[in-house]
Coordinates of C-alpha atoms (C1' of nucleotides) in Angstrom, one line a residue:
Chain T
X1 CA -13.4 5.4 17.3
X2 CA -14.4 9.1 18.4
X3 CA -12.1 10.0 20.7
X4 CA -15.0 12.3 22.5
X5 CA -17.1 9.1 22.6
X6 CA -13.9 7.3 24.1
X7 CA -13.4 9.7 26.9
X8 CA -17.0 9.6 28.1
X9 CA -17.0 5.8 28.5
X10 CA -13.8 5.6 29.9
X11 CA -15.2 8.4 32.4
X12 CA -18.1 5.7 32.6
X13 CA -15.9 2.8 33.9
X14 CA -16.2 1.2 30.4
X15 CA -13.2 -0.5 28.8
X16 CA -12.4 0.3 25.7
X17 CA -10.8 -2.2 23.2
X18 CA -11.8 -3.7 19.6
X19 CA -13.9 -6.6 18.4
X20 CA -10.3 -8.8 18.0
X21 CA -10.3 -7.8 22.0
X22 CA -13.5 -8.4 22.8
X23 CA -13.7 -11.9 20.9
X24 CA -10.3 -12.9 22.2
X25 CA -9.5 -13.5 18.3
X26 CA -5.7 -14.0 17.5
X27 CA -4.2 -11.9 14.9
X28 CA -4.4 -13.8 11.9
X29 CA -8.7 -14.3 12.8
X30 CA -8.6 -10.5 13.3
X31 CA -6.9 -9.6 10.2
X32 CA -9.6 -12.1 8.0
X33 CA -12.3 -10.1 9.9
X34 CA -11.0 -7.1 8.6
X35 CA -10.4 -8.1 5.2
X36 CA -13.3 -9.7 4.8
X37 CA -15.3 -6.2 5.8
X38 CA -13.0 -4.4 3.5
X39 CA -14.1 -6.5 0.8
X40 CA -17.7 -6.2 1.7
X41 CA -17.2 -2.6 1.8
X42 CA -16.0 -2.9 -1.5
X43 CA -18.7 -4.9 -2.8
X44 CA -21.6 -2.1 -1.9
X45 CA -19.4 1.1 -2.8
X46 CA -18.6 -0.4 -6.3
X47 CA -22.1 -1.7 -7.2
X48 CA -23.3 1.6 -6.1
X49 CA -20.8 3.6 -8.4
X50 CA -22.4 1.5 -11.0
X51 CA -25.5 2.5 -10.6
X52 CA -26.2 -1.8 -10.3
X53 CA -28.7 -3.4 -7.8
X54 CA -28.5 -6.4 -6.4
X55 CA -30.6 -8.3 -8.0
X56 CA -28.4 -7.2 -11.1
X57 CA -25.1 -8.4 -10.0
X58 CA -26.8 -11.8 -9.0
X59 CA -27.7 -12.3 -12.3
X60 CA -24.0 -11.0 -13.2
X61 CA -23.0 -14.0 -10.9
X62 CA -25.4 -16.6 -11.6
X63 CA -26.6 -16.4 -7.8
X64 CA -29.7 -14.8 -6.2
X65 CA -29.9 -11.0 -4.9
X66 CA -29.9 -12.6 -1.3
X67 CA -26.9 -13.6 -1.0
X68 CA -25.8 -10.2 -2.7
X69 CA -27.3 -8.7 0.6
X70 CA -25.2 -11.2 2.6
X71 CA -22.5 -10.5 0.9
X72 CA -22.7 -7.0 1.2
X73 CA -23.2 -7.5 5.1
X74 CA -20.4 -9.8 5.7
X75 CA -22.7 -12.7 6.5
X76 CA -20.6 -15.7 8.3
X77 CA -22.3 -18.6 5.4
X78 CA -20.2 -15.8 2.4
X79 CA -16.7 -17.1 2.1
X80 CA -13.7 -14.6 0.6
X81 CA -14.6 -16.7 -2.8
X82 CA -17.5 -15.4 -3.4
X83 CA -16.8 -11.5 -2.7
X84 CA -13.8 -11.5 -4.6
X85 CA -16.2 -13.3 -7.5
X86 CA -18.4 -10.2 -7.0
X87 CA -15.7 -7.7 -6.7
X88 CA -14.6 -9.0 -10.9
X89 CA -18.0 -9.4 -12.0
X90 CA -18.4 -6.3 -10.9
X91 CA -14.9 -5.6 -13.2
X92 CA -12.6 -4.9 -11.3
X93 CA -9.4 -6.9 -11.9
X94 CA -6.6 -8.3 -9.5
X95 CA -4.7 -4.4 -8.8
X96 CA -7.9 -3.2 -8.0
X97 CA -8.6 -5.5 -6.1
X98 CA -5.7 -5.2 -4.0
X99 CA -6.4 -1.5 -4.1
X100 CA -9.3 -1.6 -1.6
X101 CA -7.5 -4.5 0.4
X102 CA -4.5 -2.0 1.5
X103 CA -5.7 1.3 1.3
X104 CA -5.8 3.4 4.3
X105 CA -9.6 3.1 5.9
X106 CA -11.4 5.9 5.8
X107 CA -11.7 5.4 9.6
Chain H
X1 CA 6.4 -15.1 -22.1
X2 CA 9.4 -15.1 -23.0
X3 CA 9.9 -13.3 -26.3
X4 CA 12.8 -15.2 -27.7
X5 CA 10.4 -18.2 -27.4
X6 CA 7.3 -17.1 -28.7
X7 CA 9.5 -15.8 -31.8
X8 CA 10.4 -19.4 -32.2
X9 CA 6.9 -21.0 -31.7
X10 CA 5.9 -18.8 -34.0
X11 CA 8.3 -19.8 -36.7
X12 CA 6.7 -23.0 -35.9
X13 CA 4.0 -22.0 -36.8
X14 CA 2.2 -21.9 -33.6
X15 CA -0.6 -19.6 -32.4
X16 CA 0.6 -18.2 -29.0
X17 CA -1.8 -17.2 -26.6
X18 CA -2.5 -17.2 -23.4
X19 CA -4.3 -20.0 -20.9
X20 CA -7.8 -17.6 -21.4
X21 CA -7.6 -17.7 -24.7
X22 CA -7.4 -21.3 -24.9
X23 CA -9.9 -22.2 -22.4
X24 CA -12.0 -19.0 -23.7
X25 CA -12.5 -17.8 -20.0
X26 CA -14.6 -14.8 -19.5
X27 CA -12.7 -12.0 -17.9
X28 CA -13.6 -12.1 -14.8
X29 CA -12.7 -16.3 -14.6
X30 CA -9.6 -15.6 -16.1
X31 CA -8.8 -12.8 -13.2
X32 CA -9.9 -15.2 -10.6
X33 CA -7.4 -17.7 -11.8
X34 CA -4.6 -14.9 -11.6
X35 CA -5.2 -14.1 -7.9
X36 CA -5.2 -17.8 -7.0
X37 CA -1.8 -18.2 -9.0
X38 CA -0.4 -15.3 -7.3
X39 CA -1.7 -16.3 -3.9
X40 CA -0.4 -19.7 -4.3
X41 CA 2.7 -18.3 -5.1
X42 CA 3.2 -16.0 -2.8
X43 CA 2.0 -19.1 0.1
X44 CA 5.2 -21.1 -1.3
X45 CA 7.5 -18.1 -1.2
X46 CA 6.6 -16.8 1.8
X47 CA 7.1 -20.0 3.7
X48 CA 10.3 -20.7 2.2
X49 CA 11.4 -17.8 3.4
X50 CA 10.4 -18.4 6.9
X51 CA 12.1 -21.5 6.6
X52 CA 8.9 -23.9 7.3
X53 CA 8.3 -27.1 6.2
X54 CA 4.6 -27.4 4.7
X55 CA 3.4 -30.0 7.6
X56 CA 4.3 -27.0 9.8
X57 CA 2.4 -24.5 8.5
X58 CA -0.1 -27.3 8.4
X59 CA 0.1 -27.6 12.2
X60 CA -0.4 -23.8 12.2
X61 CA -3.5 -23.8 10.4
X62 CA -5.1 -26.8 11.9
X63 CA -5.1 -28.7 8.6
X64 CA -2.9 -31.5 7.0
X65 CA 0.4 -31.1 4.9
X66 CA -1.6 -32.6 1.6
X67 CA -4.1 -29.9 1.9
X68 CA -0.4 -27.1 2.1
X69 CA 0.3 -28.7 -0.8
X70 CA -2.3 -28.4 -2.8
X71 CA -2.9 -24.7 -2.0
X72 CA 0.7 -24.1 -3.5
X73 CA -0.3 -26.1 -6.3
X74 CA -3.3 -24.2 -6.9
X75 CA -5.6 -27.5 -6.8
X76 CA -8.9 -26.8 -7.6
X77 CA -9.6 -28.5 -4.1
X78 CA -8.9 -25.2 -2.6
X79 CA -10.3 -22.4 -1.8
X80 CA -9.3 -18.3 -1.6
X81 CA -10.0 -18.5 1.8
X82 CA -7.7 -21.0 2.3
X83 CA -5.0 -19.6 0.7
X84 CA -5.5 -16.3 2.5
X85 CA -5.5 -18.0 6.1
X86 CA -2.4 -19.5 5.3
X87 CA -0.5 -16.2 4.1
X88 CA -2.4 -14.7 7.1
X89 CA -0.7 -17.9 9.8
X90 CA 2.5 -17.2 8.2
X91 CA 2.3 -13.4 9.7
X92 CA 1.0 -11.2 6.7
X93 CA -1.1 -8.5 7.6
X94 CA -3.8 -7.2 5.0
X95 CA -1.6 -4.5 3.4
X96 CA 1.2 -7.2 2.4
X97 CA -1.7 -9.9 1.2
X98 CA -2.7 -6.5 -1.1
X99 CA 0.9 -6.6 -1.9
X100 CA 1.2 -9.3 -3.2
X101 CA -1.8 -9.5 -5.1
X102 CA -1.6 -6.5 -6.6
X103 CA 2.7 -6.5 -7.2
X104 CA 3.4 -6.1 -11.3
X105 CA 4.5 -10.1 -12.1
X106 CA 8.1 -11.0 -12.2
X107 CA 7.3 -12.0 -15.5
Chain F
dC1 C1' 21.9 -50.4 0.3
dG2 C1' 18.0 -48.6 4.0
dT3 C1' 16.1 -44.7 6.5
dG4 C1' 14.3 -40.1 7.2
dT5 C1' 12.4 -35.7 5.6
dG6 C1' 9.9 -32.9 2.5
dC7 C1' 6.5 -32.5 -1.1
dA8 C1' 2.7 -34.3 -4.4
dT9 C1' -1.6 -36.8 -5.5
dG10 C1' -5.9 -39.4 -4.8
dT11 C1' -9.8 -40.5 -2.0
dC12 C1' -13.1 -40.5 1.9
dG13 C1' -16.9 -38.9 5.2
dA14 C1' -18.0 -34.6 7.5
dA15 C1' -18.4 -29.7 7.5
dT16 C1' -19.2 -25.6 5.1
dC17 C1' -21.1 -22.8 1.5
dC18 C1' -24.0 -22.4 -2.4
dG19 C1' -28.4 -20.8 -5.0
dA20 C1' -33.1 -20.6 -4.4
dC21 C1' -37.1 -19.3 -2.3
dA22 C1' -40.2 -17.1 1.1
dT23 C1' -40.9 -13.3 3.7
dA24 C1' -40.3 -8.7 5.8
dC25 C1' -38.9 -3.9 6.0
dT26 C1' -37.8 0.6 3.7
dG27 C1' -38.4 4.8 1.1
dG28 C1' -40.0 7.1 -2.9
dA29 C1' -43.8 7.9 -6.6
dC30 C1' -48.5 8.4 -7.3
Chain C
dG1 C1' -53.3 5.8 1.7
dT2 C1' -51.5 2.0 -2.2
dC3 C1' -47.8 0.5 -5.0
dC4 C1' -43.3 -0.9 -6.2
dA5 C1' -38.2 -1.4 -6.5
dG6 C1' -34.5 -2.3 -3.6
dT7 C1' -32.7 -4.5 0.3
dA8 C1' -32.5 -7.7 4.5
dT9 C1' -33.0 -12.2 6.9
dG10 C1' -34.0 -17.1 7.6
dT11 C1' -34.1 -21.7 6.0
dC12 C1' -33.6 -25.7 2.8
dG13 C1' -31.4 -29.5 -0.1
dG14 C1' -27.6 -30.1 -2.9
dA15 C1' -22.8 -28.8 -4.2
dT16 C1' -18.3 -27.7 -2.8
dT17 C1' -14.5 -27.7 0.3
dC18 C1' -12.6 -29.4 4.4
dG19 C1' -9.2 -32.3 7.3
dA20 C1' -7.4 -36.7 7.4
dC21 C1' -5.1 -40.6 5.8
dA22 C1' -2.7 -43.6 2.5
dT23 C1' 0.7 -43.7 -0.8
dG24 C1' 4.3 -42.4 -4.1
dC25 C1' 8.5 -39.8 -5.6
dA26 C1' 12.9 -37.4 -4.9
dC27 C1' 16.9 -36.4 -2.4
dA28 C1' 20.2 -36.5 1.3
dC29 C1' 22.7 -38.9 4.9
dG30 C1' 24.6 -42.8 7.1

DNA sequence: CGTGTGCATGTCGAATCCGACATACTGGAC
DNA sequence: GTCCAGTATGTCGGATTCGACATGCACACG
């Protein structure tokens, strides 16, 4: 977060803490959260380096270009499956893959 | 493979290839099957190593020791997201999960 | 020998996830 | 302004995956 944007809500009375906080999640629910966003992430920066729309990767996939979109927004009904699937169609291959699960976020 | 042993299959006369060959998987199928081999392996090593018995990590997922077993095996029962909630209940954060998926294979 | 622990496999009803479709919103070209 | 390609959101019936349970096998200990 900002760290400008911190200090005025802290001078605000607010609390400051992250979703996992927020949502009482534990830290293996936090750390799906977070890879599942990384992987969503991936999903729209690829396809965009492609020059690919949804509609075309559904057909990659044999799906429909809404649940592209759902995909791409981290939609609760898209398991880890599916974005991976999207993530190869979109061909890249396992290293890749695992590329854009530990790099450093761009925070 | 093991080169000593494809040089005798192939005195044998045998064509060696690989399990994507032989099921004529498209590339991206035949990635997804890597990451679920290396997931499930890394669920069975990992575990060992921590010295817990699959009904335990069972008990830390909320599921049943078949279902442990069948993610190590790879069964077609299970999904990535299963296998990636269990290496994230045995403690692995996102960077080790990349780790492992992206490690060059013992061979 | 019997007993206990750990792992594998098959099957079930219930829960989740899927593709498909309808629909709505956006921004650029004309 | 009207179009149109691209994207977003909600819902549905059917497919997949789930946890649970039963059961079998192997191995160690007594």
């Amino acid at each position: 977060m900002d760290p400008n944007k911190q200090a005025r809500l802290d001078a605000a009375g607010w609390k400051v803490g992250d979703a996992a906080d927020f949502l009482s999640l534990s830290p293996a629910e936090a750390e799906l959260v977070e890879i599942r966003h990384r992987l969503a992430q991936a999903v729209r920066t690829v396809r965009a380096e492609h020059h690919v729309s949804q509609a075309q990767l559904a057909r990659i996939l044999g799906s429909s270009q809404s649940r592209v979109a759902k995909i791409e927004a981290g939609d609760r009904s898209v398991s880890l499956d599916l974005m991976v699937r999207a993530l190869l169609g979109l061909g890249l291959g396992h290293q890749e893959l695992a590329g854009w699960l530990g790099a450093k976020s761009a925070a």
